[in-house]
Coordinates of C-alpha atoms in Angstrom, one line a residue:
Chain A
M1 CA -10.6 80.6 -25.3
Q2 CA -7.4 78.9 -24.0
Q3 CA -6.0 77.6 -27.2
P4 CA -7.2 80.1 -29.9
A5 CA -4.5 78.8 -32.4
L6 CA -5.5 75.1 -32.0
F7 CA -9.2 76.1 -32.3
E8 CA -8.4 77.8 -35.6
Y9 CA -6.3 74.9 -36.8
V10 CA -9.0 72.3 -36.1
L11 CA -11.7 74.5 -37.6
R12 CA -9.7 74.7 -40.8
M13 CA -9.5 70.9 -41.1
A14 CA -13.2 70.6 -40.2
D15 CA -14.2 73.1 -42.8
D16 CA -12.1 71.2 -45.6
S17 CA -13.8 68.1 -44.7
L18 CA -17.3 69.4 -44.5
I19 CA -17.2 71.4 -47.8
L20 CA -15.6 68.5 -49.8
G21 CA -18.1 66.2 -48.3
Q22 CA -20.9 68.6 -49.3
R23 CA -19.6 68.8 -52.9
L24 CA -19.4 65.0 -53.2
G25 CA -23.0 64.6 -51.9
E26 CA -24.1 66.6 -54.9
W27 CA -23.1 63.5 -57.1
C28 CA -25.7 61.2 -55.5
G29 CA -27.7 59.5 -58.1
H30 CA -25.8 61.0 -60.9
G31 CA -22.5 59.1 -61.0
P32 CA -21.1 57.5 -64.2
I33 CA -21.7 54.0 -62.8
L34 CA -23.7 52.6 -59.8
E35 CA -20.3 51.6 -58.2
E36 CA -19.2 55.3 -58.2
D37 CA -22.4 56.4 -56.8
I38 CA -21.7 54.0 -53.9
A39 CA -18.0 55.1 -53.6
M40 CA -18.7 58.9 -53.8
T41 CA -21.5 58.8 -51.2
N42 CA -19.3 56.6 -49.0
I43 CA -16.4 59.0 -49.3
S44 CA -18.7 61.9 -48.6
L45 CA -20.1 60.1 -45.5
D46 CA -16.6 59.6 -44.2
L47 CA -15.8 63.3 -44.7
I48 CA -18.9 64.4 -42.9
G49 CA -18.0 61.9 -40.1
Q50 CA -14.6 63.5 -39.8
A51 CA -16.1 67.0 -39.9
I52 CA -18.4 66.1 -37.0
S53 CA -15.3 64.8 -34.9
L54 CA -13.3 67.8 -35.7
Y55 CA -16.1 70.3 -34.9
D56 CA -16.8 68.7 -31.7
L57 CA -13.1 69.2 -30.7
A58 CA -13.2 72.8 -32.0
A59 CA -16.4 73.4 -30.1
E60 CA -14.8 72.1 -26.9
L61 CA -11.6 74.2 -27.5
E62 CA -13.8 77.2 -28.0
G63 CA -15.5 76.6 -24.8
G64 CA -18.7 78.6 -25.6
G65 CA -21.0 75.7 -25.4
K66 CA -21.6 75.4 -29.3
T67 CA -22.3 72.2 -31.0
H68 CA -20.8 70.7 -34.2
D69 CA -23.9 71.9 -35.9
D70 CA -23.6 75.5 -34.8
L71 CA -20.1 75.6 -36.3
A72 CA -21.1 73.8 -39.5
F73 CA -24.2 75.6 -40.3
L74 CA -24.3 79.0 -38.5
R75 CA -21.3 81.0 -39.6
F76 CA -20.9 83.7 -42.2
E77 CA -19.1 82.8 -45.4
N78 CA -15.9 84.7 -44.4
Q79 CA -15.8 82.6 -41.2
Y80 CA -15.3 79.3 -43.1
K81 CA -11.6 78.6 -43.4
N82 CA -11.5 75.7 -45.9
V83 CA -9.1 75.9 -48.8
L84 CA -10.5 77.1 -52.2
L85 CA -9.8 73.7 -53.8
V86 CA -12.6 71.8 -51.9
E87 CA -15.3 74.3 -52.7
Q88 CA -14.6 74.2 -56.4
P89 CA -17.7 72.9 -58.4
N90 CA -17.8 69.2 -59.3
G91 CA -17.5 69.8 -63.1
D92 CA -17.1 66.5 -64.9
F93 CA -16.0 63.2 -63.2
A94 CA -12.4 64.0 -64.1
M95 CA -12.6 67.4 -62.2
T96 CA -14.2 65.7 -59.2
M97 CA -11.6 62.9 -59.1
L98 CA -8.7 65.1 -59.5
R99 CA -9.9 67.5 -56.9
Q100 CA -10.3 64.4 -54.7
F101 CA -6.9 63.1 -55.5
F102 CA -5.1 66.3 -54.7
F103 CA -6.9 66.5 -51.4
D104 CA -6.4 62.8 -50.5
A105 CA -2.8 63.0 -51.3
F106 CA -2.5 65.9 -48.8
R107 CA -4.7 64.5 -46.1
K108 CA -2.9 61.1 -45.9
P109 CA 0.5 62.4 -44.8
L110 CA -1.2 65.1 -42.6
Y111 CA -3.1 62.5 -40.8
E112 CA -0.1 60.2 -40.6
A113 CA 1.9 63.0 -38.9
L114 CA -1.1 64.0 -36.6
C115 CA -1.3 60.5 -35.3
K116 CA 1.9 61.5 -33.4
S117 CA 0.6 64.8 -32.2
P118 CA 0.7 65.2 -28.3
I119 CA -2.9 66.7 -28.5
T120 CA -4.4 63.2 -27.9
Q121 CA -8.0 64.0 -29.1
L122 CA -6.6 65.2 -32.5
A123 CA -4.2 62.2 -32.7
A124 CA -7.2 59.9 -32.0
I125 CA -9.3 61.6 -34.9
A126 CA -6.3 61.4 -37.2
E127 CA -5.8 57.8 -36.5
K128 CA -9.4 56.9 -37.3
S129 CA -9.5 59.2 -40.3
L130 CA -6.2 57.9 -41.7
K131 CA -7.8 54.5 -42.3
E132 CA -10.6 56.0 -44.4
T133 CA -8.2 58.4 -46.2
R134 CA -6.0 55.6 -47.3
Y135 CA -9.0 54.1 -49.1
H136 CA -10.0 57.6 -50.6
L137 CA -6.4 58.0 -51.9
K138 CA -6.3 54.5 -53.4
H139 CA -9.7 55.1 -55.0
S140 CA -8.9 58.5 -56.5
S141 CA -5.3 57.5 -57.6
E142 CA -6.8 54.5 -59.5
W143 CA -9.3 56.7 -61.3
V144 CA -6.6 59.2 -62.2
I145 CA -4.5 56.5 -63.6
R146 CA -7.5 54.9 -65.6
M147 CA -8.5 58.2 -67.0
G148 CA -4.9 59.3 -67.9
D149 CA -4.1 55.9 -69.5
G150 CA -7.6 55.2 -70.8
T151 CA -8.9 56.8 -73.9
E152 CA -7.8 59.9 -75.7
E153 CA -10.9 61.7 -74.4
S154 CA -10.4 60.7 -70.8
H155 CA -6.7 61.7 -71.0
Q156 CA -7.6 65.1 -72.2
R157 CA -10.3 65.5 -69.6
A158 CA -8.0 64.5 -66.8
Q159 CA -5.3 66.8 -68.0
A160 CA -7.7 69.6 -68.3
A161 CA -8.7 69.0 -64.7
I162 CA -5.1 69.1 -63.5
D163 CA -4.4 72.2 -65.4
H164 CA -7.4 73.9 -63.9
L165 CA -7.1 72.7 -60.3
W166 CA -3.4 73.2 -60.1
R167 CA -3.7 76.9 -59.1
Y168 CA -5.6 75.8 -56.0
T169 CA -3.1 73.2 -54.7
A170 CA -0.5 75.4 -53.2
E171 CA -3.0 76.7 -50.6
L172 CA -3.1 73.2 -49.1
F173 CA 0.4 74.1 -47.7
Y174 CA -0.5 77.6 -46.6
E175 CA 0.9 78.5 -43.3
D176 CA 0.6 81.5 -41.0
T177 CA 1.1 82.3 -37.4
I178 CA -1.5 79.8 -36.3
D179 CA 0.5 77.0 -37.8
E180 CA 3.8 78.5 -36.6
Q181 CA 2.7 78.6 -33.0
L182 CA 1.5 75.0 -32.9
Q183 CA 4.6 73.9 -34.8
A184 CA 6.8 75.6 -32.3
Q185 CA 5.2 73.4 -29.7
Q186 CA 5.6 70.4 -31.9
Q187 CA 1.8 69.8 -31.8
V188 CA 1.3 69.8 -35.6
P189 CA 3.6 68.8 -38.5
V190 CA 5.5 71.3 -40.7
L191 CA 3.7 71.5 -43.9
K192 CA 6.8 71.7 -46.0
E193 CA 7.3 68.0 -45.1
I194 CA 3.7 67.2 -45.9
Q195 CA 4.1 69.0 -49.2
A196 CA 7.2 66.9 -50.1
A197 CA 5.1 63.6 -49.5
W198 CA 2.2 65.0 -51.4
M199 CA 4.5 65.9 -54.3
E200 CA 5.9 62.5 -54.4
T201 CA 2.5 60.9 -54.6
V202 CA 1.3 63.3 -57.2
K203 CA 4.4 62.8 -59.4
A204 CA 4.2 59.0 -59.1
V205 CA 0.5 58.7 -59.9
L206 CA 0.5 61.4 -62.7
S207 CA 3.5 59.6 -64.2
E208 CA 1.7 56.3 -64.2
A209 CA -1.3 57.9 -65.6
T210 CA 0.8 59.5 -68.4
L211 CA -0.3 62.9 -67.3
V212 CA 1.9 66.0 -66.8
L213 CA 2.3 68.6 -64.1
P214 CA 1.5 72.1 -65.3
T215 CA 4.6 74.3 -65.5
N216 CA 3.0 77.5 -64.5
N217 CA 3.1 78.6 -60.9
W218 CA -0.1 80.6 -60.9
K219 CA -1.7 80.2 -57.5
F220 CA -4.8 81.1 -55.7
E221 CA -5.1 81.5 -51.9
G222 CA -7.6 83.1 -49.5
G223 CA -9.7 80.3 -48.2
R224 CA -7.7 80.0 -45.0
Q225 CA -8.5 83.6 -44.2
G226 CA -12.1 83.3 -45.1
R227 CA -11.8 84.9 -48.7
H228 CA -13.6 82.5 -50.9
S229 CA -14.4 82.0 -54.6
E230 CA -17.9 82.9 -56.0
H231 CA -18.9 79.3 -55.7
M232 CA -18.9 79.3 -51.9
G233 CA -21.9 81.5 -51.4
Y234 CA -24.2 79.0 -53.3
L235 CA -22.8 76.1 -51.6
L236 CA -23.5 77.6 -48.2
A237 CA -27.0 78.8 -49.3
E238 CA -27.8 75.0 -49.9
L239 CA -25.9 73.8 -46.8
Q240 CA -27.5 76.2 -44.4
Y241 CA -30.9 76.4 -46.0
M242 CA -32.8 74.5 -43.3
Q243 CA -31.0 76.1 -40.3
R244 CA -31.5 79.5 -41.7
A245 CA -35.2 79.1 -42.8
Y246 CA -36.2 77.4 -39.5
P247 CA -33.9 78.8 -36.8
D248 CA -33.4 77.2 -33.4
M249 CA -35.3 73.9 -34.1
Q250 CA -34.3 70.4 -33.4
W251 CA -34.1 68.0 -36.3
Chain B
M1 CA -36.4 14.3 -70.3
T2 CA -39.4 15.8 -72.0
L3 CA -40.6 19.3 -71.4
A4 CA -43.6 18.0 -69.5
E5 CA -41.4 16.1 -67.2
Q6 CA -39.0 19.0 -66.7
E7 CA -42.0 21.3 -65.8
K8 CA -43.4 18.7 -63.5
R9 CA -40.1 18.4 -61.6
F10 CA -39.7 22.1 -61.4
Q11 CA -43.2 22.6 -59.9
E12 CA -42.5 19.8 -57.5
K13 CA -39.4 21.6 -56.3
I14 CA -41.5 24.8 -55.9
D15 CA -44.2 22.9 -54.0
N16 CA -41.7 21.3 -51.8
E17 CA -40.0 24.7 -51.0
I18 CA -36.8 23.8 -52.7
K19 CA -35.1 27.0 -54.0
I20 CA -34.6 27.3 -57.7
E21 CA -30.9 28.1 -58.5
P22 CA -29.3 29.7 -61.6
N23 CA -28.3 26.6 -63.3
D24 CA -31.5 24.6 -62.6
W25 CA -33.9 24.2 -65.5
M26 CA -36.8 26.7 -65.3
P27 CA -39.8 27.6 -67.6
D28 CA -39.0 30.5 -69.8
A29 CA -41.9 32.3 -68.5
Y30 CA -40.7 32.0 -64.9
R31 CA -37.2 33.4 -66.0
Q32 CA -38.9 36.3 -67.8
T33 CA -41.2 37.1 -64.8
L34 CA -38.3 37.1 -62.5
I35 CA -36.1 39.3 -64.8
R36 CA -39.0 41.7 -65.1
Q37 CA -39.8 41.8 -61.4
I38 CA -36.1 41.9 -60.1
S39 CA -35.1 44.6 -62.7
Q40 CA -38.0 46.6 -61.8
H41 CA -36.9 46.5 -58.2
A42 CA -33.4 47.3 -59.1
H43 CA -34.6 50.3 -61.0
S44 CA -36.7 51.4 -58.1
E45 CA -33.7 51.4 -55.9
V46 CA -31.7 53.5 -58.2
V47 CA -34.4 56.0 -59.3
G48 CA -35.3 56.2 -55.6
M49 CA -31.9 57.7 -54.9
L50 CA -32.9 60.8 -56.8
P51 CA -35.8 62.3 -54.5
E52 CA -33.7 61.6 -51.4
G53 CA -30.4 62.4 -52.9
N54 CA -31.8 65.9 -53.7
W55 CA -32.0 66.6 -49.9
I56 CA -28.3 65.4 -48.9
T57 CA -27.0 68.9 -49.6
R58 CA -29.8 70.6 -47.6
A59 CA -30.1 68.1 -44.6
P60 CA -30.7 70.2 -41.6
N61 CA -27.8 68.9 -39.4
L62 CA -24.7 66.8 -39.7
R63 CA -26.2 63.7 -38.2
R64 CA -29.1 63.7 -40.6
K65 CA -26.8 64.4 -43.5
A66 CA -24.7 61.4 -42.6
V67 CA -27.8 59.2 -42.0
L68 CA -29.2 60.1 -45.4
L69 CA -25.9 59.5 -47.1
A70 CA -25.7 56.1 -45.5
K71 CA -29.3 55.3 -46.6
V72 CA -28.9 56.3 -50.1
Q73 CA -25.6 54.4 -50.3
D74 CA -27.5 51.4 -49.2
E75 CA -30.1 51.9 -51.9
A76 CA -27.3 52.0 -54.5
G77 CA -26.0 48.7 -53.0
H78 CA -29.4 47.1 -53.3
G79 CA -29.5 48.2 -56.9
L80 CA -26.3 46.6 -57.4
Y81 CA -27.2 43.2 -55.9
L82 CA -30.5 43.2 -57.7
Y83 CA -28.9 43.9 -61.1
S84 CA -26.5 41.0 -60.2
A85 CA -29.5 38.7 -59.4
T86 CA -31.0 39.5 -62.9
E87 CA -27.5 38.6 -64.5
T88 CA -27.9 35.2 -62.8
L89 CA -30.9 34.8 -65.0
G90 CA -29.0 35.7 -68.1
A91 CA -30.0 39.3 -68.3
D92 CA -27.5 42.0 -69.3
R93 CA -27.2 44.8 -66.9
E94 CA -26.8 47.4 -69.6
Q95 CA -29.7 46.3 -71.6
T96 CA -31.8 46.2 -68.4
I97 CA -30.9 49.8 -67.8
D98 CA -31.5 50.9 -71.3
D99 CA -35.0 49.3 -71.0
L100 CA -35.6 51.6 -68.1
H101 CA -34.4 54.6 -70.1
S102 CA -36.5 53.9 -73.0
G103 CA -39.6 53.5 -70.8
K104 CA -40.0 49.7 -71.5
A105 CA -39.1 48.7 -67.9
K106 CA -41.0 50.2 -65.0
Y107 CA -40.0 51.3 -61.6
S108 CA -41.9 52.1 -58.4
S109 CA -44.2 54.9 -59.2
I110 CA -43.8 56.4 -55.7
F111 CA -40.5 58.0 -57.0
N112 CA -42.4 60.0 -59.5
Y113 CA -43.6 62.2 -56.6
P114 CA -41.5 65.1 -55.6
A115 CA -39.6 65.4 -52.2
L116 CA -40.5 68.9 -51.5
T117 CA -39.6 69.3 -47.8
W118 CA -37.3 67.8 -45.2
A119 CA -40.3 66.0 -43.7
D120 CA -40.8 64.2 -47.0
I121 CA -37.4 62.4 -46.3
G122 CA -38.9 61.2 -43.0
A123 CA -42.2 60.2 -44.7
I124 CA -40.3 58.4 -47.5
G125 CA -38.5 56.3 -44.9
W126 CA -41.6 55.6 -42.8
L127 CA -44.2 55.0 -45.5
V128 CA -42.3 54.1 -48.7
D129 CA -39.7 52.0 -47.1
G130 CA -42.5 50.6 -44.8
A131 CA -44.5 49.6 -47.8
A132 CA -41.4 48.2 -49.5
I133 CA -40.7 46.0 -46.5
M134 CA -44.2 44.5 -46.6
N135 CA -43.5 43.3 -50.1
Q136 CA -40.0 42.4 -49.4
V137 CA -40.3 40.4 -46.2
A138 CA -42.5 38.1 -48.2
L139 CA -39.9 38.0 -51.0
C140 CA -37.3 36.6 -48.5
R141 CA -39.0 33.3 -49.0
T142 CA -39.5 33.7 -52.8
S143 CA -38.8 30.6 -54.9
Y144 CA -35.7 31.8 -56.7
G145 CA -32.6 31.4 -54.5
P146 CA -30.4 34.4 -55.4
Y147 CA -33.5 36.8 -55.2
A148 CA -34.5 35.3 -51.9
R149 CA -31.0 35.7 -50.4
A150 CA -30.6 39.2 -51.7
M151 CA -33.9 40.1 -50.1
V152 CA -32.7 39.0 -46.6
K153 CA -30.0 41.4 -46.6
I154 CA -32.0 44.2 -48.3
C155 CA -34.9 43.7 -45.7
K156 CA -32.6 44.2 -42.8
E157 CA -31.4 47.6 -44.2
E158 CA -34.8 48.7 -45.2
S159 CA -36.3 48.1 -41.7
F160 CA -33.5 50.1 -40.4
H161 CA -34.4 52.9 -42.9
Q162 CA -38.1 52.6 -41.9
R163 CA -37.3 53.2 -38.2
Q164 CA -35.0 56.1 -39.0
G165 CA -37.6 57.8 -41.2
Y166 CA -40.2 57.3 -38.3
E167 CA -37.8 58.5 -35.7
S168 CA -37.0 61.7 -37.8
L169 CA -40.9 62.4 -38.1
M170 CA -41.2 61.9 -34.4
V171 CA -38.7 64.7 -33.8
L172 CA -40.7 67.0 -36.0
C173 CA -43.9 66.0 -34.4
N174 CA -42.6 66.8 -31.0
G175 CA -41.1 70.0 -32.3
T176 CA -42.6 73.4 -33.2
P177 CA -46.0 73.8 -34.8
Q178 CA -44.3 74.6 -38.0
Q179 CA -42.4 71.3 -38.0
K180 CA -45.5 69.3 -37.0
A181 CA -47.4 71.0 -40.0
M182 CA -44.5 70.0 -42.4
A183 CA -44.8 66.3 -41.1
Q184 CA -48.7 66.4 -41.7
D185 CA -48.2 67.8 -45.2
A186 CA -45.7 65.2 -46.1
L187 CA -48.2 62.4 -44.8
N188 CA -51.0 64.1 -46.8
R189 CA -49.0 63.9 -50.0
F190 CA -47.4 60.5 -49.5
W191 CA -50.1 58.4 -48.0
W192 CA -52.1 57.6 -51.1
P193 CA -48.9 57.1 -53.3
A194 CA -47.6 54.7 -50.6
L195 CA -50.8 52.6 -50.8
M196 CA -50.5 52.6 -54.7
M197 CA -47.1 50.9 -54.3
F198 CA -48.8 47.6 -53.8
G199 CA -50.0 47.7 -57.3
P200 CA -53.5 47.2 -58.9
N201 CA -56.4 45.5 -57.1
D202 CA -56.0 41.6 -57.3
A203 CA -58.7 41.4 -59.8
E204 CA -56.8 43.8 -62.1
S205 CA -53.4 42.5 -61.5
T206 CA -52.2 40.6 -64.6
H207 CA -49.2 38.9 -63.2
S208 CA -50.5 37.8 -59.8
E209 CA -52.0 34.4 -60.1
Q210 CA -49.1 32.7 -61.9
S211 CA -46.6 34.3 -59.6
I212 CA -48.4 33.0 -56.6
N213 CA -48.3 29.5 -58.1
W214 CA -44.6 29.7 -58.7
K215 CA -44.2 31.1 -55.2
I216 CA -42.4 34.2 -56.7
K217 CA -45.1 36.1 -54.8
R218 CA -46.4 34.9 -51.5
F219 CA -49.3 37.3 -50.9
T220 CA -51.6 39.2 -53.2
N221 CA -51.4 43.0 -53.8
D222 CA -54.5 43.6 -51.7
E223 CA -53.4 41.4 -48.9
L224 CA -50.1 43.3 -48.6
R225 CA -51.8 46.6 -48.8
Q226 CA -54.2 45.7 -46.0
S227 CA -51.4 44.6 -43.8
F228 CA -49.6 47.9 -44.4
V229 CA -52.6 49.9 -43.5
D230 CA -53.1 47.9 -40.4
A231 CA -49.5 48.4 -39.3
T232 CA -49.3 52.0 -40.2
V233 CA -52.5 53.5 -38.6
P234 CA -51.3 53.0 -35.1
Q235 CA -47.9 54.5 -35.9
A236 CA -49.6 57.6 -37.2
E237 CA -51.5 57.9 -34.1
I238 CA -48.5 57.7 -32.0
L239 CA -47.0 60.6 -34.1
G240 CA -50.3 62.6 -33.6
L241 CA -50.8 62.8 -37.3
T242 CA -54.0 62.4 -39.2
I243 CA -54.2 60.0 -42.1
P244 CA -55.8 61.9 -45.0
D245 CA -58.7 59.4 -45.5
P246 CA -62.2 60.3 -43.9
N247 CA -63.3 56.7 -44.4
L248 CA -60.5 55.2 -42.6
K249 CA -61.9 53.2 -39.6
W250 CA -61.4 50.0 -37.8
N251 CA -63.7 47.2 -38.7
E252 CA -64.3 44.9 -35.8
E253 CA -65.8 42.2 -38.0
R254 CA -63.1 41.9 -40.5
G255 CA -60.3 42.6 -37.9
H256 CA -58.9 45.2 -40.3
Y257 CA -59.1 48.9 -41.1
D258 CA -61.4 49.9 -43.9
F259 CA -60.1 52.6 -46.2
S260 CA -61.3 54.5 -49.2
E261 CA -60.9 53.4 -52.7
I262 CA -57.6 54.4 -54.3
N263 CA -57.7 57.0 -57.1
W264 CA -56.9 54.3 -59.8
D265 CA -56.9 57.1 -62.5
E266 CA -54.0 58.7 -60.9
F267 CA -52.3 55.4 -60.4
W268 CA -52.5 54.5 -64.1
Q269 CA -51.6 58.0 -65.1
V270 CA -48.4 57.9 -63.2
V271 CA -47.6 54.4 -64.3
K272 CA -48.0 55.6 -67.9
G273 CA -45.5 58.2 -67.3
N274 CA -47.7 61.3 -66.5
G275 CA -46.8 61.7 -62.8
P276 CA -45.2 64.9 -61.4
C277 CA -41.6 63.7 -61.8
N278 CA -41.5 60.9 -64.3
K279 CA -39.9 63.0 -67.0
E280 CA -37.3 64.4 -64.6
R281 CA -36.3 61.1 -63.1
I282 CA -35.7 59.3 -66.4
E283 CA -34.0 62.4 -67.7
A284 CA -31.6 62.4 -64.8
R285 CA -30.8 58.7 -65.2
V286 CA -30.3 59.0 -69.0
K287 CA -28.0 62.1 -68.4
A288 CA -26.0 60.2 -65.8
K289 CA -25.4 57.4 -68.3
Q290 CA -24.5 59.7 -71.2
N291 CA -22.3 61.9 -69.1
G292 CA -20.7 58.7 -67.7
L293 CA -20.1 57.1 -71.1
W294 CA -16.5 58.4 -71.4
V295 CA -15.7 57.3 -67.9
R296 CA -16.8 53.7 -68.6
E297 CA -14.9 53.7 -71.9
A298 CA -11.8 54.9 -70.1
A299 CA -12.2 52.1 -67.5
N300 CA -12.6 49.5 -70.2
A301 CA -9.8 50.8 -72.3
Y302 CA -7.5 50.8 -69.3
A303 CA -8.4 47.3 -68.2
K304 CA -7.6 46.1 -71.8
K305 CA -4.2 47.7 -71.8
R306 CA -3.4 46.1 -68.5
A307 CA -4.5 42.8 -69.6
M308 CA -2.4 43.2 -72.8
K309 CA 0.7 44.1 -70.7
K310 CA 0.2 41.2 -68.6
S311 CA 0.0 38.7 -71.3
A312 CA 2.9 40.3 -73.1

């Protein structure tokens, strides 16, 4: 492999998209209103589409002749590098939307920065995905505001979701030698800058929603190294079911 | 204008193929028939999301996952247009949905059968969407304007779904023996329920005759069922699958395929709520509505606050 750091970087992004897309797909047919069934399947579809492009790029960088499906379906749990946030269970609609909001608010500035990457394939994926992500962020932000500034119950549920998910947000900005190598070559953005943009969005939306940031700094990490929460195994059991039960077949 | 004159003018429009529009005068029974039929159709789209939705998380590869997501999203969209079409007739969407949940309103019985394997997703596309298209192509010319126009868009998407379903079964039929057996098993389970989708025999169909006069329906249940069988048998042959009916054979004289009598006892049992998944489907919809109540309340409360701020 010629560019192992870039491969790992792209794989992390692909896994974030896939796992969140998988989670959103669980909502199908069970949304609070029909319009949200449409919105959530649509966002899931966008994320799966992004995952396909990113896995294609990762497979090309790896150079072993793998397909996007090999990467998406045929790894062991500790080889998935998504952040813990995206694998967390859907919970109620507030939990799903807050998870989405924290992620969208991270992805938007990340894609904006990656549009300028000298790695042209990654820049092209970022450009296409940015358009989708702007809509996702608009959608999730609007729901956070509606729930926060809606009824007493919705406010409480939204705040509970923030309080629960907050511990997983720091990992969005996790950096290690993979990032440092690519940053040194100015191929990817420094996550501190993305974090500043993220925090600005989070503060603005939560303030309009009359919701508050938790004061504790309790944080969980591990996903980027393949150390997941207990939820991940079940998610993968469903995701991989067909590929594991019927190996080496075309579908 | 007297009632008789209004009725005469209405029937003249129908006879002259002029579409009836929301603000036009229409007999109450016409209105009620349409509300019943369109809302049934809307409920079918929404309940139909459940058996397919249950395979999104298990789709065998990313392309199939994306295609299935797009399909189910289309169905939710169809549900939305159709509920809107019932609203043009003065129906209330929430009330219509409550009628589904209470069992008062029906939906297509096919969705009371379980989707057990990945091949079922292909079979649903091929047979269920195929049967739906037979009904719906005819509805593109239905006499009520908003319904006819909704059906044009819906038909385009449904025929895409039908081809996708067929194509995915083609892959299985050209795959391993295990995959081909999975496809045959899906056909065995979905064939008869698909034929039941056209409803009772014409002699038993309570709503048919009037609906034909009003040009809400253009063909009878049996005519549509026959067209479906005639179109589908050659498709099964291309797949190399066997239709589970020993009496199925081409009738030269009629120019149609003959086929066995449907098990009408099963048909009525499923319509009455005793199918394999009736209970689960309605429970899932009721639960979605209950769990979503606080979300809808929040959206309404927020919209009210905004409106007050604006007017202040």
